[in-house]
Coordinates of C-alpha atoms in Angstrom, one line a residue:
Chain H
M1 CA -31.1 3.2 -35.9
K2 CA -33.0 0.8 -33.7
K3 CA -31.4 -0.8 -30.6
Y4 CA -31.8 -4.5 -29.9
P5 CA -31.8 -6.4 -26.6
Y6 CA -28.3 -7.5 -25.5
P7 CA -27.3 -9.9 -22.7
V8 CA -26.5 -7.9 -19.6
S9 CA -23.7 -10.4 -18.7
E10 CA -21.8 -9.3 -21.8
V11 CA -21.8 -5.5 -21.5
R12 CA -18.1 -5.8 -20.6
R13 CA -17.4 -6.1 -24.3
F14 CA -18.3 -2.4 -24.6
L15 CA -17.2 -1.1 -21.2
E16 CA -14.0 -3.0 -20.5
P17 CA -12.1 -1.1 -23.2
G18 CA -12.6 2.0 -21.2
P19 CA -14.6 4.4 -23.4
I20 CA -16.0 7.7 -22.3
V21 CA -19.7 7.3 -21.6
L22 CA -22.7 9.5 -21.2
V23 CA -24.7 8.9 -18.0
S24 CA -28.3 10.0 -18.1
S25 CA -30.5 10.5 -15.1
H26 CA -33.9 11.7 -14.1
W27 CA -35.2 13.2 -10.8
Q28 CA -38.2 15.4 -9.9
G29 CA -39.3 15.9 -13.5
K30 CA -35.9 16.8 -14.9
D31 CA -33.5 14.9 -17.1
N32 CA -29.7 15.3 -17.1
I33 CA -26.6 13.9 -18.8
M34 CA -23.0 13.8 -17.7
T35 CA -19.7 12.7 -19.3
L36 CA -17.9 10.0 -17.4
G37 CA -14.6 8.2 -17.8
W38 CA -14.0 6.8 -14.3
Q39 CA -15.8 3.5 -14.4
T40 CA -15.0 -0.2 -14.4
V41 CA -16.7 -3.6 -14.9
M42 CA -16.9 -5.4 -11.6
E43 CA -18.8 -8.6 -12.3
F44 CA -20.4 -10.6 -15.2
S45 CA -23.4 -11.9 -13.4
P46 CA -25.0 -10.0 -11.7
S47 CA -23.8 -7.5 -14.3
L48 CA -22.0 -4.9 -12.1
I49 CA -20.4 -1.6 -13.1
G50 CA -18.5 0.6 -10.6
C51 CA -18.7 4.4 -11.3
M52 CA -16.9 7.2 -9.6
I53 CA -19.3 10.2 -10.0
S54 CA -17.8 13.2 -8.3
A55 CA -20.2 14.9 -5.8
G56 CA -19.5 18.2 -7.6
N57 CA -21.6 17.0 -10.5
H58 CA -25.3 17.9 -10.6
S59 CA -26.0 14.2 -11.6
F60 CA -24.5 13.0 -8.3
E61 CA -27.5 14.0 -6.1
M62 CA -30.0 13.1 -8.9
I63 CA -28.7 9.5 -9.2
K64 CA -28.3 9.1 -5.4
A65 CA -31.9 10.1 -5.0
S66 CA -33.5 8.3 -7.9
R67 CA -31.1 5.3 -7.4
D68 CA -30.9 4.6 -11.2
C69 CA -29.3 5.9 -14.4
V70 CA -28.5 4.8 -17.9
I71 CA -24.9 4.4 -19.1
N72 CA -24.9 5.3 -22.8
L73 CA -22.1 4.6 -25.3
P74 CA -21.4 7.5 -27.7
E75 CA -19.6 7.0 -31.0
V76 CA -16.9 9.3 -32.3
G77 CA -19.5 11.3 -34.2
L78 CA -20.7 12.7 -30.9
L79 CA -17.2 13.8 -29.7
D80 CA -17.9 17.5 -29.8
T81 CA -21.2 16.9 -27.9
V82 CA -19.5 14.7 -25.3
A83 CA -16.8 17.3 -24.7
Q84 CA -19.3 20.1 -24.2
I85 CA -21.6 18.0 -22.0
G86 CA -18.7 17.6 -19.7
N87 CA -18.2 21.4 -19.5
C88 CA -21.6 22.7 -18.5
S89 CA -23.8 21.9 -15.5
G90 CA -27.3 20.3 -15.3
S91 CA -28.0 22.8 -12.5
N92 CA -28.6 25.5 -15.1
T93 CA -28.7 23.7 -18.5
D94 CA -31.2 21.2 -20.0
K95 CA -28.6 19.3 -21.8
F96 CA -30.9 17.1 -23.9
T97 CA -32.4 20.3 -25.4
R98 CA -29.1 22.3 -25.7
F99 CA -27.3 19.5 -27.5
G100 CA -30.2 18.3 -29.6
L101 CA -30.3 14.8 -28.0
T102 CA -33.4 12.7 -27.7
P103 CA -34.4 11.2 -24.3
E104 CA -35.7 7.7 -25.0
P105 CA -37.8 5.9 -22.3
A106 CA -35.9 3.1 -20.6
Q107 CA -37.5 -0.3 -20.0
S108 CA -36.4 -0.9 -16.4
V109 CA -35.5 2.4 -14.8
G110 CA -36.8 5.9 -14.6
A111 CA -33.8 7.6 -16.2
P112 CA -34.0 8.1 -20.0
A113 CA -31.6 6.6 -22.5
V114 CA -29.9 8.8 -25.1
A115 CA -31.3 7.7 -28.4
E116 CA -28.3 8.9 -30.4
C117 CA -25.9 6.6 -28.6
F118 CA -24.8 3.2 -29.9
A119 CA -25.7 1.3 -26.7
S120 CA -27.7 1.9 -23.5
F121 CA -27.2 0.1 -20.3
E122 CA -30.0 0.7 -17.8
C123 CA -28.6 0.7 -14.3
Q124 CA -29.9 0.6 -10.7
I125 CA -27.8 1.1 -7.6
Y126 CA -26.8 -2.3 -6.4
D127 CA -24.6 -1.2 -3.4
D128 CA -24.2 2.3 -2.1
V129 CA -21.6 1.4 0.6
L130 CA -18.9 3.6 -1.0
V131 CA -21.1 6.5 -2.2
D132 CA -20.6 8.7 0.8
S133 CA -16.9 7.9 1.4
Y134 CA -15.7 7.8 -2.3
N135 CA -18.6 8.9 -4.5
F136 CA -18.4 5.4 -5.9
F137 CA -21.6 3.8 -7.1
I138 CA -21.9 0.0 -7.7
F139 CA -24.6 -0.4 -10.3
E140 CA -26.3 -3.5 -11.6
V141 CA -27.2 -3.4 -15.3
L142 CA -30.8 -4.5 -15.5
C143 CA -31.3 -4.1 -19.2
A144 CA -29.0 -3.6 -22.2
R145 CA -29.8 -2.5 -25.7
V146 CA -27.3 -2.2 -28.6
K147 CA -27.8 -0.8 -32.1
S148 CA -26.0 -3.5 -34.0
L149 CA -24.5 -6.8 -33.2
T150 CA -22.3 -6.8 -36.2
D151 CA -20.9 -3.2 -36.4
W152 CA -18.5 -2.0 -33.7
P153 CA -18.6 1.7 -32.6
Q154 CA -15.5 3.8 -32.8
T155 CA -15.2 5.0 -29.2
M156 CA -13.5 7.8 -27.4
H157 CA -11.0 7.5 -24.5
Y158 CA -10.2 10.5 -22.3
T159 CA -6.7 11.4 -21.1
G160 CA -7.5 14.8 -19.5
D161 CA -6.9 18.3 -20.7
G162 CA -9.4 18.0 -23.5
I163 CA -7.5 15.3 -25.2
F164 CA -9.2 12.2 -26.4
R165 CA -7.8 9.0 -28.0
L166 CA -10.0 7.2 -30.5
D167 CA -9.9 3.5 -30.7
G168 CA -8.3 1.9 -33.8
E169 CA -7.3 -1.5 -35.1
T170 CA -8.7 -4.8 -33.8
V171 CA -6.3 -7.6 -33.0
N172 CA -7.5 -11.2 -32.3
R173 CA -5.6 -13.6 -30.1
H174 CA -8.4 -15.9 -29.4
Q175 CA -6.2 -18.9 -30.0
W176 CA -4.5 -18.3 -26.6
F177 CA -7.6 -18.0 -24.6
T178 CA -8.3 -21.2 -22.7
K179 CA -11.4 -20.1 -20.8
V180 CA -14.1 -17.6 -21.1
S181 CA -12.4 -14.3 -20.3
Chain E
M1 CA 14.7 3.0 -22.0
K2 CA 14.9 4.7 -18.6
K3 CA 11.7 5.6 -16.7
Y4 CA 11.4 9.1 -15.1
P5 CA 9.5 10.2 -12.0
Y6 CA 5.9 11.3 -12.8
P7 CA 3.4 13.1 -10.6
V8 CA 1.1 10.5 -8.9
S9 CA -1.9 12.9 -9.2
E10 CA -1.6 12.7 -13.0
V11 CA -1.6 8.9 -13.6
R12 CA -5.2 9.2 -14.8
R13 CA -3.7 10.4 -18.1
F14 CA -2.5 6.9 -18.7
L15 CA -5.2 4.9 -16.9
E16 CA -8.5 6.7 -17.6
P17 CA -8.4 5.7 -21.3
G18 CA -8.9 2.1 -20.1
P19 CA -5.9 0.2 -21.2
I20 CA -5.1 -3.4 -20.4
V21 CA -2.4 -3.3 -17.6
L22 CA 0.0 -5.8 -16.1
V23 CA -0.2 -6.1 -12.4
S24 CA 3.0 -7.4 -10.7
S25 CA 3.2 -8.6 -7.2
H26 CA 5.6 -10.3 -4.7
W27 CA 4.9 -12.5 -1.7
Q28 CA 7.1 -15.1 0.2
G29 CA 10.0 -14.9 -2.2
K30 CA 8.0 -15.2 -5.4
D31 CA 7.1 -12.7 -8.1
N32 CA 4.0 -12.9 -10.2
I33 CA 2.3 -10.9 -13.0
M34 CA -1.4 -10.8 -14.1
T35 CA -3.3 -9.1 -17.0
L36 CA -6.0 -6.8 -15.8
G37 CA -8.7 -4.7 -17.6
W38 CA -11.2 -4.1 -14.8
Q39 CA -9.8 -1.0 -13.1
T40 CA -10.8 2.7 -12.8
V41 CA -9.3 5.9 -11.6
M42 CA -11.0 7.0 -8.3
E43 CA -9.3 10.2 -7.2
F44 CA -6.5 12.6 -8.2
S45 CA -5.1 13.2 -4.7
P46 CA -4.6 11.0 -3.0
S47 CA -4.0 9.1 -6.2
L48 CA -6.5 6.3 -6.0
I49 CA -7.1 3.4 -8.4
G50 CA -9.8 0.8 -8.0
C51 CA -9.1 -2.7 -9.3
M52 CA -11.4 -5.7 -9.5
I53 CA -9.0 -8.7 -9.1
S54 CA -10.9 -11.9 -9.2
A55 CA -10.2 -14.2 -6.3
G56 CA -9.5 -17.0 -8.8
N57 CA -6.3 -15.3 -9.8
H58 CA -3.1 -16.5 -8.0
S59 CA -2.2 -12.7 -7.6
F60 CA -5.3 -12.1 -5.5
E61 CA -4.0 -13.8 -2.3
M62 CA -0.4 -12.5 -3.0
I63 CA -1.6 -8.8 -3.1
K64 CA -4.1 -9.3 -0.3
A65 CA -1.2 -10.6 1.9
S66 CA 1.6 -8.2 0.8
R67 CA -0.8 -5.3 0.5
D68 CA 1.0 -3.8 -2.5
C69 CA 1.5 -4.3 -6.3
V70 CA 2.7 -2.4 -9.3
I71 CA 0.4 -1.5 -12.1
N72 CA 2.5 -1.5 -15.3
L73 CA 1.4 -0.1 -18.7
P74 CA 2.3 -2.3 -21.7
E75 CA 2.6 -1.0 -25.2
V76 CA 1.3 -2.8 -28.2
G77 CA 4.6 -4.5 -28.8
L78 CA 3.9 -6.7 -25.8
L79 CA 0.4 -7.8 -27.0
D80 CA 1.3 -11.4 -27.4
T81 CA 2.9 -11.5 -24.0
V82 CA -0.1 -9.7 -22.4
A83 CA -2.5 -12.3 -23.9
Q84 CA -0.4 -15.2 -22.8
I85 CA 0.2 -13.9 -19.3
G86 CA -3.6 -13.8 -18.9
N87 CA -3.9 -17.4 -19.8
C88 CA -1.5 -19.2 -17.4
S89 CA -1.3 -19.2 -13.7
G90 CA 1.3 -18.0 -11.3
S91 CA 0.6 -21.0 -9.2
N92 CA 2.7 -23.2 -11.5
T93 CA 4.5 -20.6 -13.7
D94 CA 7.3 -18.1 -13.1
K95 CA 5.9 -15.6 -15.6
F96 CA 8.9 -13.2 -15.5
T97 CA 11.1 -16.1 -16.6
R98 CA 8.7 -17.7 -19.0
F99 CA 8.0 -14.5 -20.9
G100 CA 11.5 -13.0 -20.7
L101 CA 10.4 -10.0 -18.7
T102 CA 12.7 -8.2 -16.2
P103 CA 11.6 -7.6 -12.6
E104 CA 12.8 -4.1 -11.7
P105 CA 13.0 -3.0 -8.0
A106 CA 10.3 -0.6 -7.0
Q107 CA 11.0 2.5 -4.9
S108 CA 8.1 2.4 -2.5
V109 CA 6.7 -1.2 -2.5
G110 CA 7.9 -4.7 -2.2
A111 CA 6.4 -5.8 -5.6
P112 CA 8.7 -5.5 -8.6
A113 CA 7.9 -3.3 -11.7
V114 CA 8.0 -4.8 -15.2
A115 CA 11.0 -3.1 -16.8
E116 CA 9.7 -3.6 -20.4
C117 CA 6.5 -1.6 -19.7
F118 CA 6.1 2.1 -20.6
A119 CA 5.0 3.2 -17.2
S120 CA 4.9 1.8 -13.6
F121 CA 2.6 2.9 -10.9
E122 CA 3.6 1.6 -7.5
C123 CA 0.5 0.9 -5.4
Q124 CA -0.3 0.1 -1.8
I125 CA -3.8 -1.0 -0.5
Y126 CA -5.5 2.2 0.7
D127 CA -8.9 0.6 1.6
D128 CA -9.8 -3.1 1.6
V129 CA -13.4 -2.6 2.6
L130 CA -14.6 -4.2 -0.7
V131 CA -11.9 -6.9 -1.0
D132 CA -13.9 -9.7 0.7
S133 CA -17.3 -8.7 -0.7
Y134 CA -16.4 -7.8 -4.3
N135 CA -12.6 -8.6 -4.8
F136 CA -12.3 -4.9 -5.3
F137 CA -9.0 -3.3 -4.1
I138 CA -8.7 0.5 -3.6
F139 CA -5.0 1.3 -4.1
E140 CA -3.1 4.5 -3.6
V141 CA -0.3 5.2 -6.1
L142 CA 2.7 6.0 -4.0
C143 CA 5.2 6.5 -6.8
A144 CA 4.9 6.7 -10.6
R145 CA 7.6 6.4 -13.3
V146 CA 7.1 6.8 -17.0
K147 CA 9.5 6.2 -19.9
S148 CA 9.0 9.4 -21.8
L149 CA 7.0 12.6 -21.3
T150 CA 6.8 13.4 -25.0
D151 CA 6.0 10.0 -26.6
W152 CA 2.6 8.4 -26.0
P153 CA 2.3 4.6 -25.9
Q154 CA 0.0 2.7 -28.2
T155 CA -2.2 0.8 -25.7
M156 CA -4.4 -2.3 -25.8
H157 CA -8.1 -2.3 -24.8
Y158 CA -9.7 -5.7 -24.1
T159 CA -13.2 -6.6 -25.3
G160 CA -13.3 -10.3 -24.3
D161 CA -12.9 -13.5 -26.4
G162 CA -9.2 -12.8 -27.1
I163 CA -10.1 -9.6 -29.0
F164 CA -8.1 -6.4 -28.3
R165 CA -8.7 -2.9 -29.7
L166 CA -5.6 -0.7 -30.1
D167 CA -5.8 3.0 -29.5
G168 CA -5.6 5.3 -32.5
E169 CA -5.9 8.9 -33.4
T170 CA -5.7 11.8 -30.9
V171 CA -8.3 14.6 -30.9
N172 CA -7.9 17.8 -28.9
R173 CA -10.9 19.7 -27.7
H174 CA -9.0 21.7 -25.1
Q175 CA -10.8 24.9 -26.1
W176 CA -14.0 23.7 -24.5
F177 CA -12.5 22.6 -21.2
T178 CA -13.2 25.3 -18.6
K179 CA -11.6 23.7 -15.6
V180 CA -9.0 21.0 -14.8
S181 CA -10.6 17.8 -15.9

């Protein structure tokens, strides 16, 4: 299914609920993917996302060197893939090939998107002040693409020990919201 | 229901899935509560949580001055309260009184916990290097208390515009997890 352009200032709609994401990267001719659950929205505009990427991950040095990545949003159909991507290393595995995923050229960064994901948020390092001290990257989302503006993906939320919670029912309390929030 | 001590290095089990939380604070004789969805786990030990608390919130100056807060985990039964807490200001509202919530003395910080919440994580500022530039607080969880180690709360995940997703089914892929993660 094709992805469509999406306003970068609204990526919080997908990331604020706290789903597990796949972070794809590219450096020196090689692609990689990692599973991440330690991230937060930091600002609407510029569109900032903070990501804690442990230095033990092969992706850490790749992203630090290339200064960009793509944050991809997997749906529940990719749960087994997501779990397994988080339990092997890009140092000795071509994860796109091993897991049958398709690297898709990004529009604004060198890292590829993951074609099979519901949404792709192309990110560039905005501030690396906490990278050495906390492994914490502050990214700016330069370009966002989403598969459908009407459907909503069922996402996965990680609790540790191999246990995921899936998201469920939607509840609307718009009537109490007095400002954009 | 009583809360029991919980290891601070394992609070990620509750916070990594990305639930909306209530942040309670205390400064100059007054308590306050805010609704927050922009937070991430940053480290197991010390137990670090990064929180983007917009300077427009009354809680921002209270927490910056007192240097502590409690991150409380509300269950779905508190959804209406959570939505309304996020749409009024502590500058002219005593939110504990207005919403019938009970301030509960914390063990290690000056801020009160919210007795009606499933879990309370008592936090102290660990590093304020990004507070002035990004409104981003790095807290250390000094003490954690949880209502039950067997039940699991149904949490709320915010997507903007007054719309919450509730968490749903649990899926276990422990067999693929080769290390503590």
